[in-house]
CSV table of C-alpha atoms (C1' of nucleotides) in Angstrom, one decimal:
chain,number,residue,atom,x,y,z
A,1,MET,CA,43.5,-30.8,-43.1
A,2,THR,CA,46.1,-28.5,-41.6
A,3,GLU,CA,45.0,-25.4,-43.5
A,4,ASP,CA,47.3,-22.6,-44.4
A,5,VAL,CA,47.1,-20.5,-41.2
A,6,ARG,CA,50.8,-20.3,-41.5
A,7,ARG,CA,53.2,-17.5,-40.8
A,8,SER,CA,52.4,-14.0,-42.0
A,9,PRO,CA,54.3,-12.8,-45.1
A,10,GLU,CA,57.0,-10.7,-43.3
A,11,ARG,CA,59.9,-12.8,-42.3
A,12,ALA,CA,63.5,-12.6,-41.5
A,13,LYS,CA,63.1,-9.2,-40.1
A,14,ARG,CA,65.1,-8.6,-36.9
A,15,LEU,CA,62.6,-7.8,-34.2
A,16,PRO,CA,63.0,-7.1,-30.6
A,17,ARG,CA,62.6,-10.0,-28.2
A,18,ALA,CA,59.3,-8.9,-26.7
A,19,VAL,CA,57.6,-8.8,-30.0
A,20,ARG,CA,58.9,-12.4,-30.9
A,21,GLU,CA,57.7,-13.6,-27.5
A,22,LYS,CA,54.2,-12.4,-28.2
A,23,GLN,CA,54.2,-13.9,-31.7
A,24,ILE,CA,55.4,-17.2,-30.3
A,25,LEU,CA,52.8,-17.2,-27.5
A,26,ASP,CA,50.0,-16.3,-29.9
A,27,ALA,CA,51.0,-19.1,-32.1
A,28,ALA,CA,51.3,-21.5,-29.3
A,29,VAL,CA,47.9,-20.8,-28.0
A,30,ALA,CA,46.5,-21.2,-31.6
A,31,VAL,CA,48.2,-24.5,-32.1
A,32,PHE,CA,47.6,-25.9,-28.6
A,33,SER,CA,43.9,-25.0,-28.8
A,34,ARG,CA,43.7,-26.9,-32.1
A,35,HIS,CA,45.4,-30.0,-31.2
A,36,GLY,CA,45.8,-30.2,-27.4
A,37,TYR,CA,49.1,-30.3,-25.6
A,38,HIS,CA,50.4,-33.6,-26.6
A,39,SER,CA,49.5,-33.6,-30.2
A,40,ALA,CA,50.7,-30.1,-30.7
A,41,SER,CA,54.3,-30.1,-32.1
A,42,MET,CA,57.0,-27.6,-31.5
A,43,ASP,CA,57.7,-27.6,-35.2
A,44,GLU,CA,54.2,-26.5,-36.1
A,45,ILE,CA,54.2,-23.8,-33.5
A,46,SER,CA,57.5,-22.4,-34.7
A,47,ASP,CA,56.1,-22.5,-38.2
A,48,VAL,CA,53.0,-20.7,-37.3
A,49,ALA,CA,54.9,-18.1,-35.3
A,50,GLY,CA,57.2,-17.6,-38.3
A,51,VAL,CA,60.3,-18.3,-36.3
A,52,SER,CA,62.7,-21.2,-36.1
A,53,LYS,CA,62.4,-23.7,-33.3
A,54,PRO,CA,65.6,-22.8,-31.3
A,55,MET,CA,64.2,-19.3,-30.7
A,56,ILE,CA,61.3,-20.7,-28.9
A,57,TYR,CA,63.6,-22.8,-26.6
A,58,SER,CA,65.8,-19.7,-26.2
A,59,TYR,CA,63.0,-17.3,-25.3
A,60,LEU,CA,60.4,-19.4,-23.6
A,61,GLY,CA,62.0,-22.6,-22.7
A,62,ALA,CA,60.9,-26.2,-23.4
A,63,LYS,CA,57.4,-27.3,-24.4
A,64,GLU,CA,56.2,-27.5,-20.9
A,65,ASP,CA,57.4,-24.1,-20.0
A,66,LEU,CA,55.9,-22.8,-23.2
A,67,PHE,CA,52.5,-24.3,-22.3
A,68,LEU,CA,52.8,-22.9,-18.8
A,69,HIS,CA,53.4,-19.5,-20.2
A,70,CYS,CA,50.3,-19.8,-22.4
A,71,ILE,CA,48.1,-20.9,-19.6
A,72,ARG,CA,49.3,-18.2,-17.2
A,73,ARG,CA,48.8,-15.6,-19.8
A,74,GLU,CA,45.3,-16.7,-20.8
A,75,ALA,CA,44.2,-17.3,-17.2
A,76,GLY,CA,45.5,-13.9,-16.3
A,77,ARG,CA,43.6,-12.3,-19.1
A,78,MET,CA,40.4,-14.1,-18.2
A,79,LEU,CA,40.5,-13.4,-14.5
A,80,GLN,CA,41.2,-9.8,-15.3
A,81,ALA,CA,38.3,-9.5,-17.6
A,82,VAL,CA,35.9,-11.2,-15.3
A,83,GLN,CA,37.0,-9.2,-12.2
A,84,ALA,CA,37.0,-6.0,-14.1
A,85,GLY,CA,33.4,-6.6,-14.9
A,86,ILE,CA,32.2,-7.1,-11.3
A,87,LYS,CA,31.0,-4.1,-9.3
A,88,PRO,CA,31.7,-4.8,-5.7
A,89,ASP,CA,29.0,-2.5,-4.2
A,90,VAL,CA,25.9,-4.0,-5.7
A,91,PRO,CA,23.7,-6.9,-4.5
A,92,PRO,CA,24.9,-10.5,-4.9
A,93,ASP,CA,22.7,-11.3,-7.8
A,94,MET,CA,23.9,-8.2,-9.8
A,95,GLN,CA,27.5,-9.1,-9.0
A,96,LEU,CA,26.9,-12.6,-10.3
A,97,TRP,CA,25.2,-11.2,-13.4
A,98,HIS,CA,28.1,-8.9,-14.2
A,99,GLY,CA,30.5,-11.7,-13.7
A,100,LEU,CA,28.6,-13.9,-16.1
A,101,ARG,CA,28.4,-11.2,-18.7
A,102,SER,CA,32.1,-10.6,-18.5
A,103,PHE,CA,32.9,-14.2,-18.7
A,104,TYR,CA,30.9,-14.8,-21.8
A,105,GLY,CA,32.2,-11.7,-23.3
A,106,PHE,CA,35.7,-13.0,-22.7
A,107,VAL,CA,34.9,-16.4,-24.2
A,108,ALA,CA,33.3,-14.7,-27.2
A,109,GLU,CA,36.4,-12.7,-27.8
A,110,TYR,CA,39.0,-15.2,-27.0
A,111,ARG,CA,37.8,-18.6,-28.1
A,112,GLU,CA,41.2,-20.0,-28.3
A,113,SER,CA,42.1,-18.9,-24.8
A,114,TRP,CA,39.0,-20.6,-23.5
A,115,THR,CA,39.7,-23.8,-25.4
A,116,VAL,CA,43.3,-23.9,-24.2
A,117,LEU,CA,42.3,-23.3,-20.6
A,118,HIS,CA,39.3,-25.5,-20.4
A,119,ARG,CA,39.8,-28.5,-22.7
A,120,GLN,CA,43.6,-28.9,-23.2
A,121,ALA,CA,45.0,-28.3,-19.7
A,122,LEU,CA,43.0,-30.9,-18.0
A,123,THR,CA,45.1,-33.9,-18.8
A,124,VAL,CA,45.6,-35.7,-15.5
A,125,GLY,CA,49.1,-36.0,-14.2
A,126,GLY,CA,50.5,-33.3,-16.3
A,127,PRO,CA,52.3,-30.4,-14.6
A,128,PHE,CA,49.5,-28.2,-15.7
A,129,ALA,CA,46.7,-29.7,-13.7
A,130,GLY,CA,47.8,-27.7,-10.8
A,131,GLU,CA,47.9,-24.5,-12.8
A,132,VAL,CA,44.4,-24.9,-14.1
A,133,ASP,CA,43.0,-26.2,-10.9
A,134,ALA,CA,44.3,-23.0,-9.4
A,135,LEU,CA,42.3,-20.9,-11.9
A,136,ARG,CA,39.3,-23.0,-11.3
A,137,SER,CA,39.7,-22.8,-7.6
A,138,ARG,CA,39.9,-19.0,-7.8
A,139,ALA,CA,36.7,-18.9,-9.9
A,140,ILE,CA,35.0,-21.2,-7.4
A,141,GLU,CA,36.4,-19.2,-4.6
A,142,LEU,CA,35.1,-16.0,-6.2
A,143,VAL,CA,31.7,-17.5,-6.7
A,144,SER,CA,31.7,-19.1,-3.4
A,145,GLY,CA,32.2,-15.6,-1.8
A,146,LEU,CA,29.1,-14.4,-3.5
A,147,VAL,CA,27.2,-17.5,-2.5
A,148,VAL,CA,28.2,-17.3,1.1
A,149,SER,CA,27.6,-13.6,1.3
A,150,ALA,CA,24.2,-13.9,-0.3
A,151,GLY,CA,23.5,-16.7,2.0
A,152,ALA,CA,24.8,-14.9,5.1
A,153,ARG,CA,22.4,-12.0,4.4
A,154,LYS,CA,19.6,-14.4,4.9
A,155,GLY,CA,20.9,-17.0,7.3
A,156,LEU,CA,21.7,-19.8,4.9
A,157,ALA,CA,25.4,-20.1,5.9
A,158,GLU,CA,24.6,-21.1,9.5
A,159,GLN,CA,22.4,-24.0,8.7
A,160,ALA,CA,25.3,-25.5,6.9
A,161,GLU,CA,23.2,-27.9,5.1
A,162,PHE,CA,24.7,-26.9,1.9
A,163,SER,CA,28.3,-26.4,1.0
A,164,GLY,CA,28.9,-23.0,-0.4
A,165,GLU,CA,32.0,-24.4,-2.2
A,166,GLY,CA,30.1,-27.3,-3.6
A,167,LEU,CA,27.3,-25.1,-5.0
A,168,ALA,CA,30.0,-22.7,-6.4
A,169,ALA,CA,31.6,-25.6,-8.1
A,170,ALA,CA,28.4,-26.7,-9.7
A,171,LEU,CA,27.7,-23.1,-10.7
A,172,VAL,CA,31.1,-22.7,-12.3
A,173,GLY,CA,30.5,-26.0,-14.1
A,174,ALA,CA,27.2,-24.9,-15.4
A,175,ALA,CA,28.8,-21.7,-16.7
A,176,GLU,CA,31.7,-23.6,-18.3
A,177,SER,CA,29.4,-26.1,-19.9
A,178,LEU,CA,27.1,-23.5,-21.3
A,179,ALA,CA,30.2,-21.8,-22.8
A,180,ASP,CA,31.2,-25.1,-24.5
A,181,TRP,CA,27.6,-25.6,-25.8
A,182,TRP,CA,27.8,-22.1,-27.1
A,183,LEU,CA,30.9,-22.7,-29.2
A,184,ASP,CA,28.6,-25.0,-31.3
A,185,HIS,CA,25.5,-22.7,-31.1
A,186,SER,CA,27.0,-19.2,-31.7
A,187,ASP,CA,23.8,-17.8,-33.0
A,188,VAL,CA,22.9,-16.8,-29.4
A,189,SER,CA,24.4,-13.6,-28.1
A,190,ASP,CA,26.5,-13.5,-25.0
A,191,GLY,CA,24.0,-11.4,-23.0
A,192,VAL,CA,21.2,-13.9,-23.7
A,193,LEU,CA,23.5,-16.7,-22.5
A,194,ALA,CA,24.3,-15.0,-19.4
A,195,SER,CA,20.7,-14.2,-18.9
A,196,TRP,CA,19.7,-17.9,-19.3
A,197,LEU,CA,22.2,-19.0,-16.7
A,198,MET,CA,21.3,-16.2,-14.3
A,199,ASN,CA,17.6,-17.2,-14.4
A,200,LEU,CA,18.3,-20.8,-13.9
A,201,ILE,CA,20.7,-20.2,-11.0
A,202,TRP,CA,18.7,-17.5,-9.3
A,203,LEU,CA,15.2,-18.5,-9.9
A,204,GLY,CA,15.7,-22.2,-10.4
A,205,PHE,CA,13.5,-24.4,-12.6
A,206,ASN,CA,10.5,-24.4,-10.6
A,207,ASP,CA,10.1,-20.5,-10.7
A,208,LEU,CA,11.1,-20.6,-14.3
A,209,VAL,CA,8.3,-22.8,-15.4
A,210,GLU,CA,5.9,-20.7,-13.4
A,211,GLY,CA,6.7,-17.9,-15.7
A,212,GLU,CA,8.9,-15.8,-13.4
A,213,VAL,CA,11.8,-14.0,-14.9
A,214,TRP,CA,14.9,-12.5,-13.4
A,215,ARG,CA,16.1,-9.2,-15.0
A,216,PRO,CA,19.0,-7.1,-14.2
A,217,THR,CA,18.1,-3.9,-12.3
A,218,GLU,CA,19.8,-0.7,-13.2
A,219,GLN,CA,23.1,-0.8,-11.4
B,1,MET,CA,55.7,-43.2,-8.6
B,2,THR,CA,54.2,-45.9,-10.7
B,3,GLU,CA,53.1,-48.0,-7.8
B,4,ASP,CA,52.9,-51.8,-7.9
B,5,VAL,CA,49.3,-52.0,-9.3
B,6,ARG,CA,50.7,-54.6,-11.6
B,7,ARG,CA,49.4,-57.9,-12.8
B,8,SER,CA,47.9,-60.3,-10.3
B,9,PRO,CA,50.0,-63.3,-9.3
B,10,GLU,CA,48.5,-65.8,-11.6
B,11,ARG,CA,50.1,-65.8,-15.0
B,12,ALA,CA,50.8,-67.9,-18.0
B,13,LYS,CA,47.5,-69.6,-17.8
B,14,ARG,CA,45.6,-70.1,-20.9
B,15,LEU,CA,42.4,-68.3,-20.8
B,16,PRO,CA,39.5,-67.9,-23.2
B,17,ARG,CA,39.4,-64.8,-25.4
B,18,ALA,CA,36.4,-63.2,-23.7
B,19,VAL,CA,38.2,-63.2,-20.3
B,20,ARG,CA,41.3,-61.8,-21.6
B,21,GLU,CA,39.5,-59.0,-23.4
B,22,LYS,CA,37.8,-58.1,-20.2
B,23,GLN,CA,41.2,-58.0,-18.4
B,24,ILE,CA,42.6,-55.8,-21.1
B,25,LEU,CA,39.7,-53.4,-21.1
B,26,ASP,CA,39.8,-53.2,-17.3
B,27,ALA,CA,43.6,-52.5,-17.5
B,28,ALA,CA,43.3,-50.0,-20.2
B,29,VAL,CA,40.6,-48.0,-18.4
B,30,ALA,CA,42.7,-47.9,-15.3
B,31,VAL,CA,45.9,-46.8,-17.2
B,32,PHE,CA,44.0,-44.3,-19.4
B,33,SER,CA,42.2,-42.8,-16.3
B,34,ARG,CA,45.6,-42.3,-14.6
B,35,HIS,CA,47.6,-40.9,-17.5
B,36,GLY,CA,45.2,-39.8,-20.1
B,37,TYR,CA,45.1,-41.1,-23.7
B,38,HIS,CA,48.4,-39.8,-25.1
B,39,SER,CA,50.5,-40.4,-22.0
B,40,ALA,CA,49.2,-43.9,-21.5
B,41,SER,CA,51.5,-46.4,-23.1
B,42,MET,CA,50.4,-49.7,-24.7
B,43,ASP,CA,53.3,-51.3,-22.8
B,44,GLU,CA,52.0,-50.3,-19.4
B,45,ILE,CA,48.5,-51.5,-20.3
B,46,SER,CA,49.7,-54.8,-21.4
B,47,ASP,CA,51.8,-55.0,-18.3
B,48,VAL,CA,48.9,-54.2,-16.1
B,49,ALA,CA,46.6,-56.6,-17.9
B,50,GLY,CA,49.2,-59.3,-17.4
B,51,VAL,CA,49.3,-60.0,-21.1
B,52,SER,CA,51.8,-59.3,-23.9
B,53,LYS,CA,51.3,-56.4,-26.2
B,54,PRO,CA,50.5,-58.3,-29.4
B,55,MET,CA,47.5,-59.9,-27.7
B,56,ILE,CA,46.0,-56.5,-27.4
B,57,TYR,CA,46.5,-55.6,-31.0
B,58,SER,CA,45.2,-59.1,-31.9
B,59,TYR,CA,42.1,-58.8,-29.8
B,60,LEU,CA,41.1,-55.2,-29.6
B,61,GLY,CA,43.2,-53.5,-32.3
B,62,ALA,CA,45.3,-50.4,-32.2
B,63,LYS,CA,45.6,-47.9,-29.5
B,64,GLU,CA,42.7,-45.8,-30.8
B,65,ASP,CA,40.5,-48.8,-31.2
B,66,LEU,CA,41.2,-49.8,-27.7
B,67,PHE,CA,40.4,-46.4,-26.4
B,68,LEU,CA,37.2,-46.4,-28.3
B,69,HIS,CA,36.3,-49.8,-26.9
B,70,CYS,CA,36.9,-48.4,-23.4
B,71,ILE,CA,34.8,-45.3,-24.0
B,72,ARG,CA,31.9,-47.3,-25.5
B,73,ARG,CA,31.8,-49.7,-22.7
B,74,GLU,CA,32.0,-47.1,-20.0
B,75,ALA,CA,29.5,-44.9,-21.6
B,76,GLY,CA,27.2,-47.8,-22.1
B,77,ARG,CA,27.5,-48.7,-18.4
B,78,MET,CA,26.9,-45.2,-17.4
B,79,LEU,CA,23.9,-44.5,-19.5
B,80,GLN,CA,22.3,-47.8,-18.4
B,81,ALA,CA,23.0,-47.0,-14.8
B,82,VAL,CA,21.3,-43.6,-15.1
B,83,GLN,CA,18.4,-44.7,-17.2
B,84,ALA,CA,17.7,-47.6,-15.0
B,85,GLY,CA,17.4,-45.2,-12.1
B,86,ILE,CA,14.7,-43.0,-13.8
B,87,LYS,CA,11.1,-43.8,-13.3
B,88,PRO,CA,9.2,-42.7,-16.2
B,89,ASP,CA,5.8,-42.2,-14.6
B,90,VAL,CA,6.7,-39.6,-11.9
B,91,PRO,CA,6.8,-35.9,-12.2
B,92,PRO,CA,9.7,-34.2,-13.8
B,93,ASP,CA,11.4,-33.1,-10.6
B,94,MET,CA,11.4,-36.6,-9.2
B,95,GLN,CA,12.7,-37.9,-12.5
B,96,LEU,CA,15.5,-35.5,-12.4
B,97,TRP,CA,16.1,-36.5,-8.8
B,98,HIS,CA,16.4,-40.2,-9.5
B,99,GLY,CA,18.6,-39.4,-12.5
B,100,LEU,CA,21.0,-37.5,-10.3
B,101,ARG,CA,21.0,-40.1,-7.7
B,102,SER,CA,21.9,-42.8,-10.2
B,103,PHE,CA,24.5,-40.5,-11.8
B,104,TYR,CA,26.4,-39.9,-8.5
B,105,GLY,CA,25.9,-43.5,-7.5
B,106,PHE,CA,27.7,-44.5,-10.8
B,107,VAL,CA,30.5,-42.0,-10.3
B,108,ALA,CA,31.0,-43.3,-6.8
B,109,GLU,CA,31.2,-46.8,-7.9
B,110,TYR,CA,33.1,-46.3,-11.1
B,111,ARG,CA,35.6,-43.4,-10.5
B,112,GLU,CA,37.8,-44.6,-13.3
B,113,SER,CA,35.1,-44.8,-15.8
B,114,TRP,CA,34.1,-41.4,-15.0
B,115,THR,CA,37.6,-40.0,-15.3
B,116,VAL,CA,38.1,-41.6,-18.6
B,117,LEU,CA,34.8,-40.4,-20.0
B,118,HIS,CA,35.0,-36.9,-18.7
B,119,ARG,CA,38.7,-35.8,-18.6
B,120,GLN,CA,40.6,-38.0,-21.0
B,121,ALA,CA,38.4,-38.1,-23.9
B,122,LEU,CA,38.1,-34.4,-24.5
B,123,THR,CA,41.1,-33.8,-26.5
B,124,VAL,CA,40.0,-31.7,-29.4
B,125,GLY,CA,40.7,-33.2,-32.8
B,126,GLY,CA,41.0,-36.8,-31.6
B,127,PRO,CA,38.6,-39.3,-33.1
B,128,PHE,CA,37.0,-39.6,-29.7
B,129,ALA,CA,35.6,-36.2,-29.4
B,130,GLY,CA,32.7,-37.4,-31.5
B,131,GLU,CA,32.1,-40.4,-29.3
B,132,VAL,CA,32.1,-38.5,-26.1
B,133,ASP,CA,30.0,-35.7,-27.6
B,134,ALA,CA,27.5,-38.4,-28.5
B,135,LEU,CA,27.3,-39.4,-24.9
B,136,ARG,CA,27.0,-35.9,-23.7
B,137,SER,CA,24.4,-35.1,-26.3
B,138,ARG,CA,22.4,-38.1,-25.1
B,139,ALA,CA,22.7,-36.8,-21.6
B,140,ILE,CA,21.7,-33.3,-22.7
B,141,GLU,CA,18.9,-34.7,-24.7
B,142,LEU,CA,17.6,-36.7,-21.8
B,143,VAL,CA,17.7,-33.8,-19.5
B,144,SER,CA,16.3,-31.6,-22.2
B,145,GLY,CA,13.4,-33.9,-22.5
B,146,LEU,CA,12.7,-33.3,-18.8
B,147,VAL,CA,13.1,-29.7,-19.1
B,148,VAL,CA,10.8,-29.3,-22.1
B,149,SER,CA,8.1,-31.6,-20.6
B,150,ALA,CA,8.3,-29.8,-17.4
B,151,GLY,CA,8.1,-26.5,-19.2
B,152,ALA,CA,5.3,-27.6,-21.4
B,153,ARG,CA,3.2,-28.5,-18.5
B,154,LYS,CA,3.4,-24.9,-17.5
B,155,GLY,CA,3.7,-23.2,-20.8
B,156,LEU,CA,7.3,-22.3,-20.8
B,157,ALA,CA,8.1,-24.0,-24.1
B,158,GLU,CA,5.9,-21.7,-26.0
B,159,GLN,CA,7.4,-18.5,-25.0
B,160,ALA,CA,10.7,-19.8,-26.3
B,161,GLU,CA,12.7,-17.2,-24.4
B,162,PHE,CA,14.9,-20.0,-23.1
B,163,SER,CA,16.6,-22.8,-25.0
B,164,GLY,CA,15.7,-26.1,-23.5
B,165,GLU,CA,18.9,-27.5,-24.8
B,166,GLY,CA,21.0,-24.7,-23.5
B,167,LEU,CA,19.6,-25.0,-20.0
B,168,ALA,CA,20.0,-28.8,-20.2
B,169,ALA,CA,23.7,-28.2,-21.2
B,170,ALA,CA,24.2,-26.0,-18.2
B,171,LEU,CA,22.5,-28.5,-16.0
B,172,VAL,CA,24.6,-31.4,-17.3
B,173,GLY,CA,27.7,-29.3,-16.7
B,174,ALA,CA,26.8,-28.5,-13.3
B,175,ALA,CA,26.3,-32.2,-12.5
B,176,GLU,CA,29.6,-33.0,-14.1
B,177,SER,CA,31.5,-30.3,-12.3
B,178,LEU,CA,30.0,-31.2,-9.0
B,179,ALA,CA,31.1,-34.8,-9.7
B,180,ASP,CA,34.7,-33.6,-10.3
B,181,TRP,CA,34.5,-31.5,-7.1
B,182,TRP,CA,33.4,-34.5,-5.3
B,183,LEU,CA,36.4,-36.5,-6.4
B,184,ASP,CA,38.5,-34.2,-4.0
B,185,HIS,CA,35.8,-34.0,-1.3
B,186,SER,CA,34.7,-37.6,-0.9
B,187,ASP,CA,33.5,-37.1,2.6
B,188,VAL,CA,30.0,-36.2,1.2
B,189,SER,CA,27.6,-38.9,0.4
B,190,ASP,CA,26.2,-39.3,-3.1
B,191,GLY,CA,22.7,-38.7,-1.9
B,192,VAL,CA,23.6,-35.4,-0.3
B,193,LEU,CA,25.4,-34.3,-3.4
B,194,ALA,CA,22.3,-35.1,-5.5
B,195,SER,CA,20.2,-33.2,-3.1
B,196,TRP,CA,22.4,-30.0,-3.3
B,197,LEU,CA,22.2,-30.0,-7.0
B,198,MET,CA,18.5,-30.7,-7.1
B,199,ASN,CA,17.9,-27.8,-4.7
B,200,LEU,CA,20.0,-25.4,-6.7
B,201,ILE,CA,18.4,-26.4,-10.0
B,202,TRP,CA,14.9,-26.6,-8.9
B,203,LEU,CA,14.6,-23.9,-6.4
B,204,GLY,CA,17.3,-21.6,-7.5
B,205,PHE,CA,19.5,-19.5,-5.3
B,206,ASN,CA,16.9,-17.0,-4.4
B,207,ASP,CA,14.6,-19.5,-2.9
B,208,LEU,CA,17.6,-21.3,-1.3
B,209,VAL,CA,18.6,-18.4,0.7
B,210,GLU,CA,15.1,-17.7,1.7
B,211,GLY,CA,15.2,-20.9,3.5
B,212,GLU,CA,13.2,-23.0,1.2
B,213,VAL,CA,14.2,-26.6,0.7
B,214,TRP,CA,13.3,-29.2,-2.0
B,215,ARG,CA,12.8,-32.7,-0.7
B,216,PRO,CA,12.0,-35.8,-2.6
B,217,THR,CA,8.4,-37.1,-2.2
B,218,GLU,CA,7.7,-40.8,-1.8
B,219,GLN,CA,7.6,-42.1,-5.3
C,1,DG,C1',46.0,-93.1,-28.2
C,2,DG,C1',48.1,-90.3,-31.2
C,3,DC,C1',48.1,-86.6,-34.2
C,4,DG,C1',46.7,-82.2,-36.7
C,5,DT,C1',45.4,-77.6,-36.2
C,6,DA,C1',43.6,-73.6,-34.4
C,7,DA,C1',43.8,-70.7,-30.6
C,8,DG,C1',46.5,-68.7,-26.9
C,9,DG,C1',50.7,-66.6,-26.0
C,10,DT,C1',55.6,-64.6,-26.3
C,11,DT,C1',60.2,-62.3,-27.5
C,12,DA,C1',62.4,-59.3,-29.9
C,13,DC,C1',62.6,-56.3,-33.2
C,14,DT,C1',61.5,-52.0,-36.8
C,15,DC,C1',60.7,-47.4,-37.6
C,16,DA,C1',58.9,-42.7,-37.5
C,17,DG,C1',58.0,-38.7,-35.1
C,18,DC,C1',59.2,-35.3,-32.2
C,19,DG,C1',61.6,-32.8,-28.2
C,20,DG,C1',65.7,-30.8,-27.8
C,21,DT,C1',70.6,-28.9,-29.1
C,22,DA,C1',75.2,-27.9,-31.3
C,23,DG,C1',77.2,-24.8,-33.7
C,24,DG,C1',77.1,-21.4,-36.9
C,25,DT,C1',75.7,-16.7,-39.7
C,26,DA,C1',74.3,-12.0,-40.2
C,27,DA,C1',72.7,-7.4,-38.6
C,28,DG,C1',73.5,-3.4,-36.2
C,29,DG,C1',74.8,-0.4,-32.2
C,30,DC,C1',78.8,2.0,-30.3
D,1,DG,C1',86.1,-3.2,-36.1
D,2,DC,C1',84.3,-5.7,-32.5
D,3,DC,C1',80.8,-7.7,-29.6
D,4,DT,C1',76.1,-8.5,-28.6
D,5,DT,C1',71.8,-9.9,-29.9
D,6,DA,C1',68.8,-12.0,-33.3
D,7,DC,C1',68.2,-16.0,-35.9
D,8,DC,C1',69.0,-20.2,-38.7
D,9,DT,C1',70.1,-25.2,-40.6
D,10,DA,C1',71.0,-29.5,-39.5
D,11,DC,C1',71.4,-32.8,-36.7
D,12,DC,C1',70.7,-36.5,-32.3
D,13,DG,C1',68.5,-39.8,-29.5
D,14,DC,C1',64.7,-41.6,-27.2
D,15,DT,C1',60.2,-43.1,-26.7
D,16,DG,C1',56.6,-45.7,-27.9
D,17,DA,C1',53.2,-47.6,-31.5
D,18,DG,C1',53.0,-51.4,-34.1
D,19,DT,C1',54.6,-56.2,-36.2
D,20,DA,C1',57.1,-60.6,-37.8
D,21,DA,C1',58.2,-64.8,-36.5
D,22,DC,C1',58.0,-68.2,-33.5
D,23,DC,C1',56.5,-71.4,-29.5
D,24,DT,C1',52.9,-74.3,-26.9
D,25,DT,C1',48.9,-76.2,-25.0
D,26,DA,C1',44.1,-77.8,-25.4
D,27,DC,C1',41.1,-80.6,-27.9
D,28,DG,C1',38.3,-82.6,-31.8
D,29,DC,C1',38.6,-86.5,-34.6
D,30,DC,C1',39.9,-90.9,-36.9
DNA sequence: GGCGTAAGGTTACTCAGCGGTAGGTAAGGC
DNA sequence: GCCTTACCTACCGCTGAGTAACCTTACGCC
């Protein structure tokens, strides 16, 4: 069951702290993503990292601290990836498009990061809920900004019949859920995935069945 | 921290098995929803249920079995609630509408059920992933049916440029995510919530900012 | 009415897994 | 040669799942 994704051959070489920390974090993300926070054991992490347990405690602290380090690192990577993809001076739909593309690109490249962030950190009551909520909130905020700015350009915001934040939450959820679905249907490319969602969100179902299609313009 | 949501005053009365089983399941759902599967202890569950631990083992089996019983019961309730709300002989958008209304009605009434199903059971690798996936799959399937039938009526299915299942997954995710958002913004009514999502899904963002609104017809 | 027995119920324990640490060894710079 | 940094083995103690053994009330049956 627990295959042999164990430590790499080199061992017992004295390496600088920064390198070990990276190894440990990588191992931790891998193990946490496989088993979840509670079921992951420090022993396995140390084993995968090719380092003894006390090193982990000495470098990155207790289990909770370690997990926090993981979350923070992966969340940072992800936000950075998505934000880097967004071009601030294009219309809202194109911003959304680029954001989606970057997001799915990230998930494709860092499956484990995504798993840790999305599935493992959700356990209610843990000290991580806050951390992940923060990430999610930033995502919702980001999208909400697009939503409101798109709405404002056309007068939606004023009528206040819809909550920008609520819609953004729904949208983020749709993106996440599609990402999860994707994990089991990897034969679709990330671009196609982003395109589906973009069409659903932007045109809506009604337009979609009418045969309309949204396509990115050249910007 | 762990308030006094303990057993009710009556105690030490001999009750028939069926009654005890219900008490135990109720308690288990409450505790699991608060702490998550791993952090929930059998001791607390027995305490909340007002019953000693061996009874749980005798009636409902080990922790895993107990959790499975919870999931199955809550999933059953939920599916039943949603399906009961759907009227099979109305247009796809109205079916979706009724489904959404029932869904949010259920979440409003059974917060704990929703929490257990959605947040606690997701831990990868557990024996529950399958169980919850099954529920999710049925939801996706249900929606996918609507999507495809709506599409077929207009010729979308044939062009096969979109995956009905993928879109359904996105849609289910949007609904779930909005339900989560709702847990922290309960000042919105379930009908309004369903209406937001319906508009987003059916009309899409573009139409929305143009000022169009989808409203349920009288069926 | 008594009396046997199954169903309801409990206390008090075992035991393994795992988070965390004490205390020590070796490498290498200066 | 000495001190810092890298690194290890071997252990402790607690928490929490699961159980053995025992008590007790209802009730069918002669």
